[in-house]
XYZ file of C-alpha atoms in Angstrom:
485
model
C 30.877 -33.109 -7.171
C 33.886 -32.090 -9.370
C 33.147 -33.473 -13.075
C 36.392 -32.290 -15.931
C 34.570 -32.013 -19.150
C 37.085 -33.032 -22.325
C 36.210 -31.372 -25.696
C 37.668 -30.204 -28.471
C 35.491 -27.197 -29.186
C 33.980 -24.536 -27.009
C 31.844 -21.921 -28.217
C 32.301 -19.180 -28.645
C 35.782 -19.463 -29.214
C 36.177 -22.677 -31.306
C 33.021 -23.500 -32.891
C 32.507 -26.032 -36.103
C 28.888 -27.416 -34.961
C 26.798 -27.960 -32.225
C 29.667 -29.563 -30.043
C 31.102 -26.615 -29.179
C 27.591 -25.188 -28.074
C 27.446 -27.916 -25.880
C 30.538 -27.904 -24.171
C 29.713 -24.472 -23.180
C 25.994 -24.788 -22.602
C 26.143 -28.259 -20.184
C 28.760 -27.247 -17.949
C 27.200 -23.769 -17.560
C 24.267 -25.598 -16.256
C 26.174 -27.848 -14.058
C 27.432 -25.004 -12.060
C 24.117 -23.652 -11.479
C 23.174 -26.842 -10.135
C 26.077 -27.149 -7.651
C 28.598 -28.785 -9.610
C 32.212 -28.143 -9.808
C 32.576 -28.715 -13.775
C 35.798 -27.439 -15.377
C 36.910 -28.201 -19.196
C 39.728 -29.393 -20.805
C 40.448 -27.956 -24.018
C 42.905 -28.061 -26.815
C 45.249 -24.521 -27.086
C 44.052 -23.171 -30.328
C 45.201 -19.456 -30.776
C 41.511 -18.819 -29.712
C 41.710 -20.356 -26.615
C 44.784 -18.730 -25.796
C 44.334 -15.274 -26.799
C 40.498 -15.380 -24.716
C 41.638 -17.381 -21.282
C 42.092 -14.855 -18.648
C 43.573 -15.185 -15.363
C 45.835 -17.124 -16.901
C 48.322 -19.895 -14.497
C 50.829 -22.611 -15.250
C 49.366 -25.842 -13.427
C 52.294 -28.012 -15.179
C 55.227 -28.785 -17.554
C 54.938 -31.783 -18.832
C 58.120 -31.581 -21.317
C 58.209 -33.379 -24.654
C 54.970 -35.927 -25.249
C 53.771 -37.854 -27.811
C 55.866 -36.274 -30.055
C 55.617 -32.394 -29.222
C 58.507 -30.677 -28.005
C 56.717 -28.915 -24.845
C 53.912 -29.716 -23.318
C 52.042 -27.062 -20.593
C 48.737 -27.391 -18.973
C 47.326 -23.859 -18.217
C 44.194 -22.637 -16.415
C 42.423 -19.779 -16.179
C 38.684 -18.635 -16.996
C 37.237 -18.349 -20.939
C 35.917 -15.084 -21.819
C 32.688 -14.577 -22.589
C 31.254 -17.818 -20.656
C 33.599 -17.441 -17.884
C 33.592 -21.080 -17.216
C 37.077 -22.208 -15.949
C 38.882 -24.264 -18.124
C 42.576 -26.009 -18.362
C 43.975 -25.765 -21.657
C 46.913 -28.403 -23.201
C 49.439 -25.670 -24.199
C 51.060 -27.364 -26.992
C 52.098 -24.920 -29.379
C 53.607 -27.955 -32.107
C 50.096 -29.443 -32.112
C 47.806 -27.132 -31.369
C 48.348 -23.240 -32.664
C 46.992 -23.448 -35.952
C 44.759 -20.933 -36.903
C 41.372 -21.499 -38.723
C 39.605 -24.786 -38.381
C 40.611 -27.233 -35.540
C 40.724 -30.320 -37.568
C 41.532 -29.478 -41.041
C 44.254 -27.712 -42.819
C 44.666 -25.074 -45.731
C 44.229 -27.350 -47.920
C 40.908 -28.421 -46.076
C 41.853 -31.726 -45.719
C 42.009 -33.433 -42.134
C 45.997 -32.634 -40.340
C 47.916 -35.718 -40.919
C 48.598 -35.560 -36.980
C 45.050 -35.440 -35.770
C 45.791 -39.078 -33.844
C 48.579 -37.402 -31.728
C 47.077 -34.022 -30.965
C 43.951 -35.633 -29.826
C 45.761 -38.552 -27.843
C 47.541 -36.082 -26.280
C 44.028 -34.278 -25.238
C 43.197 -37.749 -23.771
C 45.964 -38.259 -22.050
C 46.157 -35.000 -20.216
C 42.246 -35.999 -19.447
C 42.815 -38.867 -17.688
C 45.626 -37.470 -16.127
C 44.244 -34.410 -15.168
C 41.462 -36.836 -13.649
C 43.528 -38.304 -11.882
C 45.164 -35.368 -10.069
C 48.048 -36.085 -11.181
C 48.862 -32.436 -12.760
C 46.750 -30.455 -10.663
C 47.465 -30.973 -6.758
C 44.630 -29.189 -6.266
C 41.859 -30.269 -7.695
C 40.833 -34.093 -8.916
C 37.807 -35.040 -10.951
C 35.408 -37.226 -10.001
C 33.552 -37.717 -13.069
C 35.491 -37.560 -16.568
C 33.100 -37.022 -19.370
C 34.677 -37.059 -22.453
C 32.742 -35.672 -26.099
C 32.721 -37.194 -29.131
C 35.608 -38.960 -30.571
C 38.275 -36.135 -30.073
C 38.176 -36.985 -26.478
C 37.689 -41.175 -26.990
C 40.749 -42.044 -25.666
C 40.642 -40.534 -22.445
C 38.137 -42.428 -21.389
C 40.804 -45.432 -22.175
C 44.119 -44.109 -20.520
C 41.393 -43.629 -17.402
C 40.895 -47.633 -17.399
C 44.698 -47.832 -17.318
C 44.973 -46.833 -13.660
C 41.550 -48.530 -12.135
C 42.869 -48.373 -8.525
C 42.002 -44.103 -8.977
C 38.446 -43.623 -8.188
C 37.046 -41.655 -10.737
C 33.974 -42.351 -13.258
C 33.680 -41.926 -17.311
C 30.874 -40.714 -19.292
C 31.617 -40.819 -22.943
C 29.207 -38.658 -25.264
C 28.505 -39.508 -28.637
C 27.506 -36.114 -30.353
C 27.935 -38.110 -34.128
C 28.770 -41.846 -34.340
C 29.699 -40.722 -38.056
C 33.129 -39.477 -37.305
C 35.112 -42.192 -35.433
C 38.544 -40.633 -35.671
C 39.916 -43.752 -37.148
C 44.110 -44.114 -37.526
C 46.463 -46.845 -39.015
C 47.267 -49.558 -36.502
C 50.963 -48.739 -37.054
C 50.399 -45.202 -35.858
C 49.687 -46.597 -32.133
C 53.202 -47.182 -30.807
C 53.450 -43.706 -30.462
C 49.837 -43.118 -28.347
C 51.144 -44.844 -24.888
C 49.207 -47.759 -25.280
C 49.314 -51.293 -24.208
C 49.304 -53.733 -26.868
C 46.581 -55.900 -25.712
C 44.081 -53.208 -26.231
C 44.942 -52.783 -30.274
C 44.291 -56.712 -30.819
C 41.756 -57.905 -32.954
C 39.126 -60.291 -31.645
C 39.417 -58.780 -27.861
C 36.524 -57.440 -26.148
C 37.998 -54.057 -24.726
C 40.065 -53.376 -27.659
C 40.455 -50.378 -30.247
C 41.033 -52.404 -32.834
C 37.870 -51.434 -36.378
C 38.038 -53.627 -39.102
C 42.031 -53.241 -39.296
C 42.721 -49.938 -38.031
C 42.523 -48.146 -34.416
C 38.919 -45.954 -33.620
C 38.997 -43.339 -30.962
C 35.166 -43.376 -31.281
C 34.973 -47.587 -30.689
C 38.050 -46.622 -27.374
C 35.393 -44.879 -25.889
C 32.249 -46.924 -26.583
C 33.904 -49.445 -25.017
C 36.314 -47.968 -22.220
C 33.971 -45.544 -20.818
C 31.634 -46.291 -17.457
C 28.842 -44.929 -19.141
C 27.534 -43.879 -22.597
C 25.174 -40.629 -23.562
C 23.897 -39.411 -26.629
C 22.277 -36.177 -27.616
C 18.865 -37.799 -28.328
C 16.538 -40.545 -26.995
C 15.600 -41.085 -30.615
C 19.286 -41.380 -31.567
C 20.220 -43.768 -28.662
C 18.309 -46.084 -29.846
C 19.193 -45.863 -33.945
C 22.686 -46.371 -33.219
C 22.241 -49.347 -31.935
C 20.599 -50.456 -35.294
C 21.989 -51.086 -38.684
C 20.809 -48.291 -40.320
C 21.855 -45.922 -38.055
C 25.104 -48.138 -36.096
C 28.088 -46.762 -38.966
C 29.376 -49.812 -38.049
C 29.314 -49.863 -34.135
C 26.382 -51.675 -33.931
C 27.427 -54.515 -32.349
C 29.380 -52.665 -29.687
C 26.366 -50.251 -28.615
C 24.359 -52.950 -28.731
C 26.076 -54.936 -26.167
C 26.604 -51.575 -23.791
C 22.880 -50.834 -24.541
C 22.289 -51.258 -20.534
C 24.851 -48.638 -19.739
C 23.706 -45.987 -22.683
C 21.159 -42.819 -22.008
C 19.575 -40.616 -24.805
C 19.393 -37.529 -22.977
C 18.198 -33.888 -25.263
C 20.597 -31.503 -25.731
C 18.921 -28.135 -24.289
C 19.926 -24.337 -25.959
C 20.502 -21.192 -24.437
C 17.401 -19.332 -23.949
C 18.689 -16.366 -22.459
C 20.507 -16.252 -26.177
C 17.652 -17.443 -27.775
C 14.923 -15.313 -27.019
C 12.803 -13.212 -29.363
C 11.369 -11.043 -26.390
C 14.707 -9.841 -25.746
C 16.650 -10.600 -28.847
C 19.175 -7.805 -29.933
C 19.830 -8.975 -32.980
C 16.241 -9.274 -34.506
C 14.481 -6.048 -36.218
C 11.190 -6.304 -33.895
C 11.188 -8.039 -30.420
C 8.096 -10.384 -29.739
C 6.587 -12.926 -27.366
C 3.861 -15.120 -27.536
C 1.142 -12.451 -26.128
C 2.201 -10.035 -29.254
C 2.716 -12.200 -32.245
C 1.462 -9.415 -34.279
C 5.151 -8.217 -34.159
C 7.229 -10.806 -35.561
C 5.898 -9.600 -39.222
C 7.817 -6.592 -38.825
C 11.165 -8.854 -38.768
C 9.610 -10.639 -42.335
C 9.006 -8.012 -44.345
C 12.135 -6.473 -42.878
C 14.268 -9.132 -44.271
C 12.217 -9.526 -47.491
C 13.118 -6.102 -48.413
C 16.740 -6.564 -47.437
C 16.687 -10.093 -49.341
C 15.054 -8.523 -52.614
C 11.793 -11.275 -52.313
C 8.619 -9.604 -52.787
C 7.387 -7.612 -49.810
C 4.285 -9.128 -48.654
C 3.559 -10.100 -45.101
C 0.718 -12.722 -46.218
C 3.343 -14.825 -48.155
C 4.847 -17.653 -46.159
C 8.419 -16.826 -45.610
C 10.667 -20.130 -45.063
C 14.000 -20.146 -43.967
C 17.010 -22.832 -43.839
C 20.169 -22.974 -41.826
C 21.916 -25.587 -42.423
C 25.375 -27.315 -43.860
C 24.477 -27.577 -47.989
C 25.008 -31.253 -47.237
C 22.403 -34.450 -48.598
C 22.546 -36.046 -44.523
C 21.026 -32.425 -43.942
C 18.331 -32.740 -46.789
C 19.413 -29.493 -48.883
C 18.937 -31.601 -51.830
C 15.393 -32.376 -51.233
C 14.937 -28.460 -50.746
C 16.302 -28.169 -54.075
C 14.464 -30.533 -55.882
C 11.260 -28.973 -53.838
C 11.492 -25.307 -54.583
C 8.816 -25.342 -57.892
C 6.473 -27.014 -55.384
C 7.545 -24.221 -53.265
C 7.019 -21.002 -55.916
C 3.810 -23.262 -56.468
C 2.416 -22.836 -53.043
C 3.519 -19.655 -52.495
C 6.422 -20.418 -50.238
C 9.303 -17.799 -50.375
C 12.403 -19.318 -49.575
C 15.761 -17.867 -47.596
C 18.464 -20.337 -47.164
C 21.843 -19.844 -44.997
C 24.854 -21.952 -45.476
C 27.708 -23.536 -46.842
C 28.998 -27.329 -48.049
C 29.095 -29.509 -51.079
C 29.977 -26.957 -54.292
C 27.046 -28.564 -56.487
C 24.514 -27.740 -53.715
C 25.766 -24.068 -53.273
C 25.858 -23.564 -56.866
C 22.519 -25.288 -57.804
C 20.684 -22.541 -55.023
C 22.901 -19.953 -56.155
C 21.321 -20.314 -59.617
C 17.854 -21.065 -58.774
C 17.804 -17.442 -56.456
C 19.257 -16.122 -60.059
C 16.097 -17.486 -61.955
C 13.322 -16.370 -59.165
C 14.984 -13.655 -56.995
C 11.543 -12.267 -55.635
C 11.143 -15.655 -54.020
C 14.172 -17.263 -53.736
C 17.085 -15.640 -51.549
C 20.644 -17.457 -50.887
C 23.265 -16.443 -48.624
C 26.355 -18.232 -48.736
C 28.346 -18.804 -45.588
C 27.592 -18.248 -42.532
C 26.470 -15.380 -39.594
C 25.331 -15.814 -36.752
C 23.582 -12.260 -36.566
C 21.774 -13.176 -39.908
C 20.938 -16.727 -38.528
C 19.277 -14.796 -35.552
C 17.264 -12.597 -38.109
C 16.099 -15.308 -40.473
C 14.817 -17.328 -37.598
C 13.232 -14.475 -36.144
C 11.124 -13.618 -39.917
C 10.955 -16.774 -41.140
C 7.353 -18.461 -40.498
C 9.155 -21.682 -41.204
C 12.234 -23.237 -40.616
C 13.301 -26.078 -43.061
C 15.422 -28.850 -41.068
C 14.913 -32.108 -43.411
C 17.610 -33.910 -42.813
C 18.336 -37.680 -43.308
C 20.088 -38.247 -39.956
C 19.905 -35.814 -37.167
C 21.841 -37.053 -33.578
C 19.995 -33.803 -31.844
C 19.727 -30.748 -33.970
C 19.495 -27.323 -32.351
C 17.684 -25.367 -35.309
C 15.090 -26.896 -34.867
C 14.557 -25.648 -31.000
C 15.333 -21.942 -31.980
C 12.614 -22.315 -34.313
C 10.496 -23.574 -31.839
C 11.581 -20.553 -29.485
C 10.824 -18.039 -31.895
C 7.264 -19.348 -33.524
C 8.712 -20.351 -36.779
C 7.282 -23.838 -36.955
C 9.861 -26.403 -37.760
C 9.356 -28.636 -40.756
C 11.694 -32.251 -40.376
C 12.150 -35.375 -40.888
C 11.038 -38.187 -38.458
C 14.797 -39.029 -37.309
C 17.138 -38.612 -33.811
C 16.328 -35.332 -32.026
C 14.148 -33.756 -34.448
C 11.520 -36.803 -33.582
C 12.156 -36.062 -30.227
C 11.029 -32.190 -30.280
C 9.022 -31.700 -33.155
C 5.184 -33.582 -33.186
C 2.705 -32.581 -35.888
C -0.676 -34.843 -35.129
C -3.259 -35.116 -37.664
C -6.009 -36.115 -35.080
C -6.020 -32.635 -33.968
C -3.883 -32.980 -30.499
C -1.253 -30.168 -30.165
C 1.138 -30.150 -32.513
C 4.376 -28.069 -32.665
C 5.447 -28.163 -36.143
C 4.993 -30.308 -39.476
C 6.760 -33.794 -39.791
C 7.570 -36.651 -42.848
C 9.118 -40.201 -42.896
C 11.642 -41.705 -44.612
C 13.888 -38.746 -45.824
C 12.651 -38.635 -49.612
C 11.007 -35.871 -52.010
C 7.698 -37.018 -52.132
C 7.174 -37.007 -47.893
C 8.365 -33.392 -47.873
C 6.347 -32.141 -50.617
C 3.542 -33.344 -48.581
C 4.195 -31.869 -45.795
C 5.046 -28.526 -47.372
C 1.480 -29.117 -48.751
C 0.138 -29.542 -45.577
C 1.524 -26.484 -44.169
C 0.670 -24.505 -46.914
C -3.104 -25.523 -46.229
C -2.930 -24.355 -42.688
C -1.258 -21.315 -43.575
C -3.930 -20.304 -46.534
C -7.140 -21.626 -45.070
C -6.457 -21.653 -40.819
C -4.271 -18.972 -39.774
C -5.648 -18.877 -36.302
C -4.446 -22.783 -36.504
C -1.103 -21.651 -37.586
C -1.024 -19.271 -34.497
C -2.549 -21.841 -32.065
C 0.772 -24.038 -33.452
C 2.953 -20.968 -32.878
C 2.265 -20.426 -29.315
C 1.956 -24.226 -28.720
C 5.944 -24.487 -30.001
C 7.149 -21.150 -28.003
C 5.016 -22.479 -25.002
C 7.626 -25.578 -24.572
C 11.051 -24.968 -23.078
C 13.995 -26.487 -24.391
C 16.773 -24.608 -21.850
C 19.412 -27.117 -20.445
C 18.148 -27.161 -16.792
C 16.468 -30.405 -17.255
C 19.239 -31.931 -19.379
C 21.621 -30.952 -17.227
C 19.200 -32.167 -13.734
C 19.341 -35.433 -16.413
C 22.951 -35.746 -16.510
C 23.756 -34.774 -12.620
C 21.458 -37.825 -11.979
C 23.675 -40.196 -14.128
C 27.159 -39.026 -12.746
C 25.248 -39.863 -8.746
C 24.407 -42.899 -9.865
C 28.021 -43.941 -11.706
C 29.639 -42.470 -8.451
C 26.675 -45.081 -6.062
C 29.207 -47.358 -7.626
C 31.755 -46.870 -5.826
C 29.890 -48.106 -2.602
């Protein structure tokens, strides 16, 4: 089976969120499980300057309005996974982030770089650029990749299958209607009021082209699969998802755990596994001296990774932290967003620096560290498709603490009836349910600690690698491809 992933980000070259761990991670998988899966990726200077083994498949010339067009292949560094990259230096080599520019504001040609990604997917697909090699399954992530999924349904007679993945119904990659002359696209499907259209409350959505183009629809969640198709959690595309609910899986995203693994770790201070717990202290009061919080390997060390974003609950952290102090909850926080959020933390680690430590930015060796010390990992957010911070938490011992939404209420249980429990769990994304539950780990932590262990090994016990995601998926592109017959 040959299946052409589409994406816009691949870590670890192009990274801006969990997509790009994805489109790495899944494919990776897929070729341990027999498939043939190959990306298609935009040619960011990072893609470029890492692609080895590098070949010219085709020249496309001018398209959609950049002067040359090239389709490359060759093998990513790193993850060695082989990839075809649009070689579009007009569109496409631009350093720093893939959708923004200097002035951090989105490129005013996003619509034709990533048409021109879907295009050369469907294409590509096709085997019409490569003689060689023709997909049999396109799936196409997130709403970078939307239209390919449409220019696929352009040529029906070529037997190949879409799989469109929603990684965050949020971003629809919406663009004026008058912009479309210029995407090689039929009229009929920009009308309003048609069925199989692209057409969102007056302007085009690559999101809505692939919702409704695409053979089949995933999402990163079981949880989430189903709140999209509600009000709450629809952004709008309700209705649509609603009526494709037959033809839409939730299926978990999985992480690496051969990157992901405090026995072998290189990054963390102390290695540990489930049968020597005793270790992972030495990583805490590592960091707590490094940190400036009070050295003290009794004290319940939490940590947060996260976007400083209210979807991702860092303002309920904020408004939680004298509860915190209170209960005698240190607190080291990792990230970056909204100015107000960094600057509120930044002053609150100012007035309590023995229990309050912020690190602006982000590192991935630090990320590693904190998750490795921390005995719990903060992850409160208001909407959640999947969440991966969660899982490393999980993988490491330090008990998650989240709201009840998308993939966090798929991996994270906390029962009060005494039944295993993984982690600690609130409702309904306010102040008042996470205060609880910081309360309620606090108890366990002062008054059980061989029921904070027993949670420990019952989290590191559960594996959260992509084999079954992936066994998941390979069972959904069989049955698109029974289709045919």
């Amino acid at each position: 089976m040959r299946v052409l992933h589409v994406t816009a980000e691949v870590y670890p070259q192009v990274k801006t969120g969990g997509l790009g761990d994805i489109a790495a991670a899944l494919p990776t998988a897929l070729l341990a499980q027999g498939v043939d899966a190959r990306l298609l990726v935009p040619g960011y200077p990072a893609i470029i300057d890492n692609l080895e083994e590098v070949g010219l498949v085709a020249d496309l010339g001018s398209l959609m309005g950049a002067a040359r067009v090239r389709v490359l292949h060759g093998r990513l560094k790193e993850s060695g996974l082989t990839a075809y990259v649009v070689d579009a230096p007009w569109y496409f080599r631009r350093e720093g982030n893939p959708y923004l520019g200097p002035d951090h504001r989105d490129w005013s040609d996003n619509i034709r770089r990533f048409a021109l990604l879907g295009w050369v997917g469907a294409h590509l697909a096709w085997g019409d650029i490569d003689a060689w090699w023709q997909a049999d399954i396109l799936h196409a992530h997130d709403w970078h990749a939307g239209l390919a999924p449409v220019y696929l349904s352009l040529n029906p007679v070529r037997r190949v299958k879409s799989v469109f993945s929603i990684h965050n119904l949020i971003y629809q990659g919406l663009f004026p209607l008058e912009e479309a002359p210029g995407l090689d696209l039929p009229p009929h499907i920009l009308r309003p009021g048609v069925s199989r259209s692209l057409e969102y409350y007056g302007h085009g959505s690559f999101m809505k082209g692939g919702l409704v183009f695409a053979d089949w629809l995933s999402t990163v969640s079981p949880r989430y699969a189903y709140e999209i198709t509600t009000p709450e959690g629809g952004a709008g595309m309700q209705g649509v998802l609603l009526e494709r609910r037959e033809r839409l899986s939730g299926i978990l995203n999985g992480i690496d755990e051969t990157v992901w693994d405090p026995q072998t770790d290189p990054l963390i201070s102390a290695n540990y596994g489930i049968h020597d717990l005793g270790r992972k202290v030495e990583n805490k009061t590592r960091m707590q001296q490094e940190l400036g919080l009070t050295v003290d390997p009794n004290r319940m060390l939490a940590v947060m990774i996260s976007r400083l974003t209210n979807q991702k609950g860092a303002d309920l952290v904020l408004q939680a932290l004298p509860k915190m102090r209170e209960l005698g909850i240190q607190l080291a926080l990792l990230g970056s967003g909204d100015a107000h959020l960094q600057d509120a933390f930044r002053k609150a680690a100012e007035e309590a620096p023995d229990q309050v430590a912020v690190c602006i930015g982000y590192d991935e060796r630090l990320a590693h560290r904190l998750i490795g010390a921390g005995d719990l990992i903060l992850v409160p957010s208001r909407f959640e498709p999947c969440g991966l911070t969660q899982m490393y938490g999980l993988r490491y011992g330090t008990l998650p603490l989240v709201c009840k939404v998308g993939g966090l209420a798929d991996t994270v249980t906390e029962y009060l009836d005494g039944q295993p429990s993984n982690g600690f769990v609130f409702q309904g994304g306010q102040i008042s349910g996470l205060i609880d539950a910081l309360e309620r780990a606090a108890a366990l932590w002062w008054h059980d600690r061989s029921g904070w262990e027993w949670r420990m090994r019952t989290a590191m016990e559960a594996r959260h690698g992509w084999g079954p995601s992936a066994a998941e998926y390979l069972s959904l592109y069989q049955r698109l491809l029974g289709e045919w017959q």
